[in-house]
XYZ file of C-alpha atoms in Angstrom:
595
model
C 104.004 74.317 111.539
C 101.672 76.080 114.010
C 99.786 73.605 116.165
C 102.417 70.871 116.045
C 103.046 69.674 119.626
C 106.590 68.395 119.143
C 109.274 70.640 117.683
C 112.277 68.364 118.263
C 113.169 65.477 115.941
C 111.911 62.179 117.332
C 115.386 60.842 117.986
C 116.289 63.850 120.178
C 113.101 63.990 122.245
C 113.490 62.894 125.838
C 110.422 61.499 127.576
C 109.793 63.163 130.929
C 107.401 61.873 133.585
C 106.262 63.869 136.598
C 103.405 63.639 139.117
C 101.049 66.628 139.098
C 97.390 67.608 139.097
C 95.337 67.649 135.919
C 95.277 71.439 136.152
C 99.072 71.557 136.297
C 99.181 69.123 133.366
C 96.949 71.468 131.389
C 99.227 74.453 132.003
C 102.373 72.444 131.290
C 100.908 71.076 128.051
C 99.966 74.572 126.911
C 103.526 75.708 127.587
C 104.925 72.731 125.701
C 102.874 73.348 122.544
C 104.228 76.902 122.431
C 101.365 78.954 123.817
C 102.387 82.343 125.191
C 99.017 84.096 125.550
C 95.624 83.005 126.871
C 92.519 85.193 126.797
C 89.944 84.251 129.390
C 87.838 84.675 132.530
C 87.957 82.333 135.550
C 84.925 80.698 137.126
C 84.057 77.762 139.350
C 84.605 74.796 137.033
C 87.801 76.117 135.430
C 89.169 77.591 138.674
C 91.551 74.687 139.394
C 93.397 75.562 136.155
C 93.822 79.189 137.176
C 95.858 78.307 140.268
C 98.885 76.823 138.411
C 98.370 79.392 135.655
C 99.199 82.012 138.304
C 102.690 80.503 138.630
C 103.480 80.076 134.933
C 106.386 82.182 133.693
C 105.628 81.314 130.054
C 101.908 82.042 129.785
C 100.445 85.524 129.796
C 96.787 85.450 130.787
C 94.743 88.441 129.658
C 91.612 88.917 131.735
C 88.865 89.973 129.337
C 85.504 91.434 130.313
C 83.318 88.996 128.361
C 84.035 85.513 127.042
C 83.015 86.511 123.510
C 85.843 89.025 123.693
C 88.229 86.229 124.653
C 87.221 84.210 121.603
C 87.529 87.065 119.118
C 90.835 88.138 120.702
C 92.144 84.593 120.190
C 91.085 84.900 116.542
C 92.865 88.211 116.047
C 95.986 86.856 117.721
C 95.944 83.747 115.510
C 95.455 85.713 112.311
C 98.472 87.974 112.783
C 100.857 85.406 114.316
C 100.028 82.265 112.362
C 99.865 80.438 115.689
C 96.855 78.799 117.307
C 94.947 81.299 119.456
C 93.749 80.250 122.900
C 90.730 81.283 124.959
C 89.522 79.919 128.274
C 86.188 80.027 130.098
C 84.269 78.269 132.815
C 81.290 75.958 132.407
C 77.711 76.834 131.511
C 77.295 80.513 130.582
C 81.052 81.034 130.400
C 81.318 78.349 127.750
C 78.183 79.379 125.878
C 79.457 82.959 125.701
C 82.310 81.579 123.576
C 79.931 80.064 121.026
C 79.679 83.130 118.783
C 83.464 83.448 118.478
C 83.857 79.695 117.925
C 81.265 79.822 115.147
C 83.023 82.829 113.641
C 86.370 81.001 113.676
C 84.763 77.964 112.081
C 83.272 79.945 109.205
C 86.544 81.782 108.516
C 88.920 78.835 109.145
C 90.781 80.479 112.037
C 92.839 78.146 114.269
C 91.830 78.565 117.904
C 91.595 76.213 120.863
C 88.840 76.983 123.351
C 89.380 75.438 126.770
C 86.332 75.236 129.013
C 85.783 73.922 132.495
C 82.937 71.471 133.011
C 81.076 70.389 136.118
C 82.472 67.313 137.872
C 81.982 64.102 135.906
C 79.447 62.754 138.421
C 77.213 65.787 137.747
C 77.388 65.657 133.932
C 73.893 65.061 132.610
C 72.116 66.044 135.844
C 71.546 69.715 135.018
C 73.998 70.638 137.729
C 74.748 74.251 138.584
C 76.356 75.995 135.616
C 76.232 72.853 133.493
C 75.821 73.091 129.722
C 76.551 70.427 127.124
C 79.101 72.614 125.377
C 80.459 69.656 123.397
C 76.990 69.032 121.974
C 76.332 72.727 121.451
C 79.553 73.300 119.511
C 79.695 70.043 117.560
C 78.401 71.659 114.329
C 80.750 74.664 114.642
C 84.081 73.103 115.577
C 86.605 71.187 113.571
C 86.637 68.754 116.479
C 85.888 68.815 120.180
C 86.780 66.800 123.257
C 85.210 66.044 126.640
C 87.961 65.074 129.096
C 86.985 63.335 132.322
C 90.342 61.801 133.315
C 93.425 63.720 134.390
C 95.728 61.343 132.514
C 94.100 62.325 129.193
C 94.590 66.081 129.529
C 98.115 66.475 128.105
C 97.492 64.239 125.103
C 94.162 65.930 124.361
C 95.778 69.365 124.417
C 98.456 68.197 121.978
C 95.818 66.676 119.696
C 93.646 69.785 119.845
C 96.483 72.041 118.732
C 97.510 69.624 115.989
C 93.959 69.501 114.614
C 93.377 73.255 114.876
C 96.592 74.197 113.103
C 96.874 71.570 110.360
C 94.859 70.912 107.220
C 92.061 73.440 106.933
C 92.527 75.466 110.136
C 89.650 75.821 112.531
C 88.431 75.920 116.133
C 88.780 72.981 118.518
C 87.053 72.825 121.899
C 88.530 71.030 124.926
C 85.976 70.664 127.728
C 87.532 69.373 130.963
C 85.591 68.120 133.979
C 86.515 69.851 137.236
C 87.438 66.594 138.984
C 89.864 65.767 136.146
C 91.594 69.077 136.807
C 91.796 68.323 140.527
C 92.971 64.692 140.305
C 96.647 63.679 140.327
C 98.267 62.048 137.307
C 101.608 61.124 135.825
C 102.400 63.855 133.286
C 104.381 62.580 130.302
C 105.811 64.580 127.424
C 106.098 64.282 124.480
C 102.823 62.470 123.904
C 101.705 60.033 121.237
C 98.806 61.491 119.262
C 95.818 59.192 118.851
C 94.075 60.543 115.783
C 93.194 57.603 113.531
C 91.779 58.777 110.232
C 92.983 62.357 110.538
C 95.330 62.692 107.574
C 94.820 66.012 105.780
C 95.841 65.840 102.130
C 98.296 68.611 101.278
C 99.924 67.375 98.064
C 97.671 67.719 95.007
C 97.227 64.985 92.405
C 99.623 65.677 89.544
C 97.185 64.579 86.840
C 94.592 67.091 88.032
C 97.173 69.864 88.159
C 98.277 69.106 84.601
C 94.667 69.230 83.435
C 94.211 72.601 85.142
C 97.292 73.940 83.372
C 96.005 72.635 80.041
C 92.638 74.362 80.521
C 94.354 77.584 81.558
C 96.512 77.622 78.450
C 93.514 76.910 76.214
C 91.168 79.446 77.837
C 90.353 82.807 76.300
C 88.786 84.445 79.363
C 90.259 82.873 82.515
C 90.037 84.300 86.043
C 92.038 83.347 89.111
C 89.328 83.359 91.808
C 91.282 83.630 95.058
C 89.825 82.922 98.493
C 91.044 83.031 102.044
C 92.692 79.630 101.749
C 95.559 81.257 99.855
C 96.303 83.447 102.881
C 95.947 80.504 105.281
C 98.520 78.599 103.239
C 100.936 81.560 103.088
C 100.778 81.236 99.324
C 100.703 84.887 98.252
C 104.167 84.734 96.673
C 103.186 81.699 94.593
C 99.942 83.385 93.555
C 101.858 86.395 92.257
C 104.210 84.136 90.272
C 101.307 82.259 88.660
C 99.406 85.452 87.842
C 102.428 87.088 86.233
C 103.409 83.883 84.433
C 99.981 83.526 82.817
C 98.802 87.136 82.649
C 95.397 86.018 83.919
C 93.258 88.480 85.887
C 92.906 87.937 89.635
C 89.955 88.613 91.915
C 90.394 88.347 95.686
C 87.443 87.737 97.971
C 86.748 89.632 101.183
C 88.733 86.971 103.071
C 91.654 87.151 100.622
C 92.299 90.903 100.613
C 96.019 91.491 100.185
C 96.757 88.049 98.737
C 97.737 90.022 95.639
C 98.501 93.721 96.204
C 95.551 95.956 95.366
C 97.907 98.033 93.220
C 98.985 95.094 91.049
C 97.927 95.608 87.411
C 96.527 92.064 87.175
C 94.258 92.611 90.175
C 90.625 93.279 89.275
C 89.507 93.797 92.871
C 86.986 92.153 95.153
C 84.025 90.269 93.673
C 80.628 89.744 95.205
C 77.642 91.574 96.632
C 79.614 94.789 97.127
C 82.482 93.994 94.809
C 84.019 96.022 92.030
C 82.120 96.003 88.742
C 85.221 94.793 86.902
C 85.708 91.860 89.281
C 82.052 90.851 89.097
C 82.038 91.187 85.323
C 85.223 89.143 85.004
C 83.644 86.217 86.828
C 80.377 86.494 84.918
C 82.014 86.517 81.481
C 84.846 84.065 82.234
C 85.226 80.816 80.332
C 87.433 79.331 83.071
C 87.592 79.860 86.824
C 90.671 78.716 88.719
C 89.239 78.761 92.253
C 92.005 78.668 94.871
C 91.024 78.257 98.512
C 87.583 79.741 97.820
C 84.227 78.197 98.646
C 81.777 79.763 96.180
C 80.058 81.628 98.990
C 76.641 83.118 98.243
C 77.979 86.630 98.822
C 80.355 86.065 95.885
C 78.102 84.069 93.581
C 74.767 85.838 94.014
C 72.009 83.571 92.714
C 74.025 80.448 92.160
C 72.469 79.222 88.932
C 73.333 82.549 87.276
C 76.951 82.646 88.421
C 79.685 82.477 85.756
C 77.350 80.580 83.428
C 79.884 79.982 80.678
C 82.843 78.953 82.818
C 84.494 75.648 83.408
C 85.726 75.321 86.985
C 89.019 74.178 88.439
C 88.480 74.060 92.188
C 91.484 73.604 94.494
C 90.916 73.375 98.240
C 92.502 71.596 101.178
C 89.030 70.605 102.393
C 87.518 67.992 100.076
C 84.061 68.767 101.475
C 84.170 72.210 99.825
C 84.834 70.928 96.317
C 81.651 70.776 94.225
C 79.598 71.647 97.341
C 78.060 74.709 95.703
C 79.380 74.657 92.130
C 80.387 71.541 90.206
C 84.137 71.333 89.662
C 85.242 70.129 86.229
C 88.724 69.631 87.664
C 88.742 68.985 91.435
C 92.088 69.376 93.215
C 92.475 68.519 96.887
C 95.562 70.032 98.442
C 97.199 72.890 100.289
C 96.966 76.091 98.221
C 100.702 76.683 98.375
C 101.444 73.176 97.109
C 98.776 73.472 94.421
C 100.121 76.804 93.188
C 103.723 75.600 93.185
C 102.810 72.557 91.103
C 100.530 74.565 88.840
C 103.351 77.014 88.100
C 105.568 74.133 86.956
C 102.771 72.623 84.871
C 102.003 75.958 83.187
C 105.684 76.478 82.419
C 105.700 73.115 80.651
C 102.645 74.151 78.654
C 104.475 77.316 77.598
C 107.576 75.366 76.676
C 105.396 73.202 74.425
C 104.130 76.305 72.656
C 100.753 76.399 74.388
C 100.249 79.796 75.983
C 96.967 81.582 76.489
C 96.256 84.740 74.522
C 94.196 87.051 76.741
C 94.682 90.327 74.869
C 91.002 90.684 73.877
C 89.954 89.659 77.357
C 92.111 92.324 78.957
C 90.746 94.947 76.562
C 87.285 94.261 77.987
C 88.505 94.045 81.587
C 90.343 97.359 81.387
C 87.261 99.012 79.911
C 85.148 97.885 82.873
C 87.840 98.874 85.372
C 88.252 102.347 83.883
C 84.555 102.977 83.281
C 83.303 101.805 86.678
C 85.895 102.607 89.337
C 84.929 102.587 92.999
C 83.728 105.980 94.163
C 81.303 107.781 96.437
C 79.243 110.939 96.691
C 80.112 113.757 99.066
C 77.038 114.679 101.166
C 75.412 117.850 99.873
C 74.787 119.181 103.381
C 78.503 119.345 104.166
C 78.415 116.481 106.677
C 81.219 113.966 106.853
C 81.379 111.151 104.314
C 82.146 107.781 105.927
C 83.956 106.604 102.804
C 86.227 109.649 102.955
C 87.086 108.929 106.596
C 88.025 105.324 105.861
C 89.927 106.247 102.715
C 91.978 108.795 104.677
C 92.694 106.301 107.471
C 94.129 103.923 104.888
C 96.274 106.612 103.274
C 97.504 108.332 106.450
C 98.142 105.150 108.457
C 99.593 103.271 105.473
C 99.858 99.674 104.281
C 102.016 98.356 107.105
C 99.216 98.495 109.689
C 96.616 95.871 110.493
C 93.022 96.902 109.818
C 90.227 95.137 111.682
C 86.640 95.734 110.599
C 83.344 95.123 112.299
C 80.355 94.052 110.223
C 78.132 96.198 108.065
C 78.597 99.200 105.810
C 81.901 100.205 107.404
C 83.236 96.686 106.761
C 82.511 96.969 103.060
C 83.956 100.487 102.869
C 87.073 99.255 104.686
C 87.399 96.521 102.057
C 86.837 98.998 99.223
C 88.708 102.147 100.212
C 91.726 100.964 102.210
C 94.394 99.677 99.838
C 95.881 96.371 100.999
C 99.377 95.777 99.729
C 100.393 92.840 101.889
C 98.752 89.543 102.862
C 96.921 89.354 106.151
C 96.600 93.096 106.721
C 92.780 92.989 106.770
C 90.930 91.126 109.509
C 87.155 90.832 109.498
C 84.278 88.468 110.173
C 83.473 87.236 106.683
C 81.417 84.076 106.928
C 79.501 84.650 110.151
C 79.236 88.422 109.891
C 79.565 88.922 113.634
C 78.770 92.369 114.964
C 81.082 93.086 117.871
C 84.069 91.375 116.273
C 86.322 94.378 115.724
C 87.319 95.656 119.174
C 88.335 92.305 120.737
C 89.877 91.013 117.491
C 91.956 94.187 117.251
C 92.998 93.668 120.866
C 94.197 90.146 120.078
C 95.947 91.324 116.927
C 97.813 94.005 118.846
C 98.935 91.459 121.452
C 100.201 89.251 118.633
C 101.919 92.126 116.794
C 102.797 94.716 119.446
C 105.155 96.631 117.157
C 102.556 97.240 114.425
C 99.726 99.760 114.432
C 96.324 98.091 114.709
C 93.253 100.063 113.656
C 89.723 98.832 114.234
C 87.195 100.367 111.853
C 83.917 99.830 113.639
C 80.326 100.940 113.402
C 78.443 102.566 116.233
C 76.202 99.499 116.407
C 79.024 96.953 116.466
C 81.064 99.048 118.879
C 78.342 98.950 121.523
C 78.344 95.152 121.581
C 81.899 94.546 122.806
C 83.405 97.897 123.763
C 83.840 96.686 127.346
C 87.133 95.213 126.115
C 88.466 98.776 126.046
C 88.926 98.294 129.779
C 91.051 95.218 129.071
C 93.112 97.169 126.544
C 93.677 100.069 128.934
C 94.640 97.888 131.897
C 96.802 95.475 129.908
C 98.603 98.205 127.939
C 97.228 97.315 124.497
C 97.135 100.626 122.558
C 94.728 99.852 119.728
C 93.091 102.603 117.670
C 89.311 102.409 117.264
C 87.658 104.488 114.519
C 83.911 104.477 115.177
C 81.976 105.302 112.007
C 79.021 106.835 113.789
C 75.997 107.334 111.554
C 73.566 106.942 114.435
C 72.010 103.851 112.878
C 72.402 100.192 112.075
C 73.681 101.343 108.721
C 73.500 98.270 106.510
C 70.048 97.366 107.782
C 68.940 100.955 107.170
C 70.319 100.715 103.610
C 68.185 97.643 102.971
C 65.158 99.393 104.479
C 65.794 102.297 102.110
C 66.073 100.076 99.051
C 63.632 97.256 99.756
C 61.234 98.348 102.533
C 59.983 101.726 101.260
C 62.131 103.677 103.727
C 60.267 102.236 106.709
C 63.072 102.524 109.265
C 61.900 100.035 111.845
C 64.238 99.845 114.847
C 67.449 100.898 113.131
C 67.926 104.327 114.736
C 70.394 103.836 117.587
C 70.300 107.490 118.765
C 74.066 107.073 119.236
C 74.728 110.705 118.321
C 73.534 111.403 121.879
C 73.602 108.143 123.859
C 76.248 107.194 124.679
C 78.816 109.923 124.287
C 81.626 107.835 122.818
C 84.340 110.296 123.855
C 83.238 110.228 127.482
C 82.819 106.464 127.309
C 86.375 106.073 126.018
C 87.706 108.282 128.790
C 85.734 106.341 131.395
C 87.459 103.178 130.164
C 90.901 104.740 130.526
C 91.301 105.498 126.818
C 91.859 108.675 124.842
C 88.611 109.908 123.312
C 88.478 112.108 120.186
C 85.648 113.362 117.992
C 85.604 114.503 114.359
C 82.690 115.691 112.233
C 84.433 117.852 109.582
C 86.373 116.655 106.543
C 89.089 119.278 107.052
C 89.881 117.837 110.497
C 90.086 114.142 109.572
C 93.804 113.931 108.826
C 94.789 115.850 111.956
C 92.660 113.645 114.184
C 94.119 110.482 112.627
C 97.625 111.875 113.146
C 96.868 112.651 116.791
C 95.656 109.097 117.317
C 98.833 107.743 115.709
C 100.978 109.827 118.054
C 99.272 108.322 121.122
C 100.939 105.009 121.940
C 100.546 104.755 125.706
C 96.771 104.182 125.730
C 93.986 102.962 123.451
C 92.375 105.668 121.309
C 88.729 105.920 120.303
C 87.707 108.377 117.565
C 84.025 109.189 117.179
C 83.683 110.038 113.476
C 80.213 111.553 113.155
C 79.161 110.825 109.564
C 76.172 111.202 107.261
C 73.422 108.702 108.059
C 72.262 107.998 104.500
C 75.535 107.013 102.819
C 75.218 103.695 100.998
C 77.554 100.947 99.900
C 77.812 100.673 96.115
C 78.130 98.650 93.928
C 75.511 96.192 95.170
C 74.080 92.876 94.055
C 70.746 92.489 95.820
C 70.207 89.207 97.639
C 68.499 86.622 95.452
C 69.560 88.224 92.174
C 72.362 87.267 89.808
C 75.639 89.140 89.549
C 74.506 90.390 86.139
C 72.013 92.541 88.062
C 74.687 94.523 89.899
C 73.851 98.189 90.507
C 76.511 100.902 90.615
C 74.087 103.290 92.329
C 70.374 103.362 92.972
C 68.589 102.377 89.745
C 71.868 102.534 87.795
C 73.456 99.465 86.202
C 76.664 99.018 84.209
C 76.637 98.598 80.461
C 78.238 95.180 80.171
C 78.940 95.612 76.485
C 81.137 98.654 77.101
C 84.494 98.092 75.437
C 83.395 95.228 73.224
């Protein structure tokens, strides 16, 4: 699987030993674990590694314009390839500039390895030039991290880092290497013996717990399959579909699980949570059983926790035992890989059916269909004739189609991208879910396009997010990475403005970006070597999207000038329960509809 350092059977591996520098050992180890792309920026402490990197025929180094861009690009690459993404930076500010992307990867369980140079070992702890304790800084936001001060430890540490990042619950691993370790000479040996005592991720679920889950599912009257990003990480979408169709239970997919079940599937109730579909939120609230698969009961899904799904028993399956019962008590805890759990649960449910125990959800579906039909997702067209952001995003999804990758920034446009683009395949939607990192979209789309060069990659970004990392357009133009960037330009920090409208008496403190004038996004795109387009009329949207799709020799930026007061609905206000969901301002659903 991705991250495993040794692909050959043990009996066929031949140990090789060669004298080289620690820097050469680093490059060789990266080649041996299957890395083909590194996103990074050189600097003093990491410079020894860049010299042998120059000679590598197997590693493509992409010179980014900011280390945060390197980290998010590694994330995007990892998410579309299933491999471990790699970013590289120098010590001090180079390393600390990676922190945001590392934290983002940690929250969303994305496998990346961040390699940083460190000052020489004799200077560590002296506040030397460009020294930062990056191991200490990142300890809470990495799956594991290493400080390497000896050249002979470099190859083994690289192998261990990739193994940890890509197995169990995926996540970021940091390898910080002292400059003198990179410069020293060592005997490079491969393959290496991993030294990871105690690291034994559980993948196979306990059969007794699985049988109990199947029993509860067969006995339930109002079950819901609550699907999180862990199902995508485990490549378990096919198994999810089998279980859903076998049981007839409704499915909700979180923001991080979009596409795990096709949006068009009749059993799919949509996305739950703060800006989820009314039917999905209602299903969770009225359920008598939740089968939570690779989900973590995040506050954006649960709302006020003590009011979430009050009548439901909980089966919670997750590969990370720390997640189970962390936020919501699990009546049936199952530790294991989501694919293994689903495969075993399918067998257990089949046995329940063979014994004559099969759930009857006809009344439940009568209620669910009523909610789905009564409260579909929709939006208002601005009365002044200006462009609706929801319409733009909806048309991008329909014109570009389901085979593309869609990468969202954070804010209103992220929620509209989740709501109005229809995801028919797993992994098609990339976004910053847990950390909510503005500036994610452009570099993540760049990494995704490098990982999937034959697939269209569209970033749906906000004018606020776009201005945080758009310097990576230069990287895209120079490196021949033809991403499409749709900037939803409402001139404001849109989601913050929405909250100011609803909760702060329309006191718009510091949310007006003046980005209708400064900068001119079309000129900015052209200055970066990209194609710049602008659209502010609904009748032109499809033609502009088509023109962008026809341009494959350069990145494309489209400035969609949209209405500034569009809002994301439905909405569960922070601190309230999901029962308090609003479908528009001062409008709530009638939960008894269809009873």
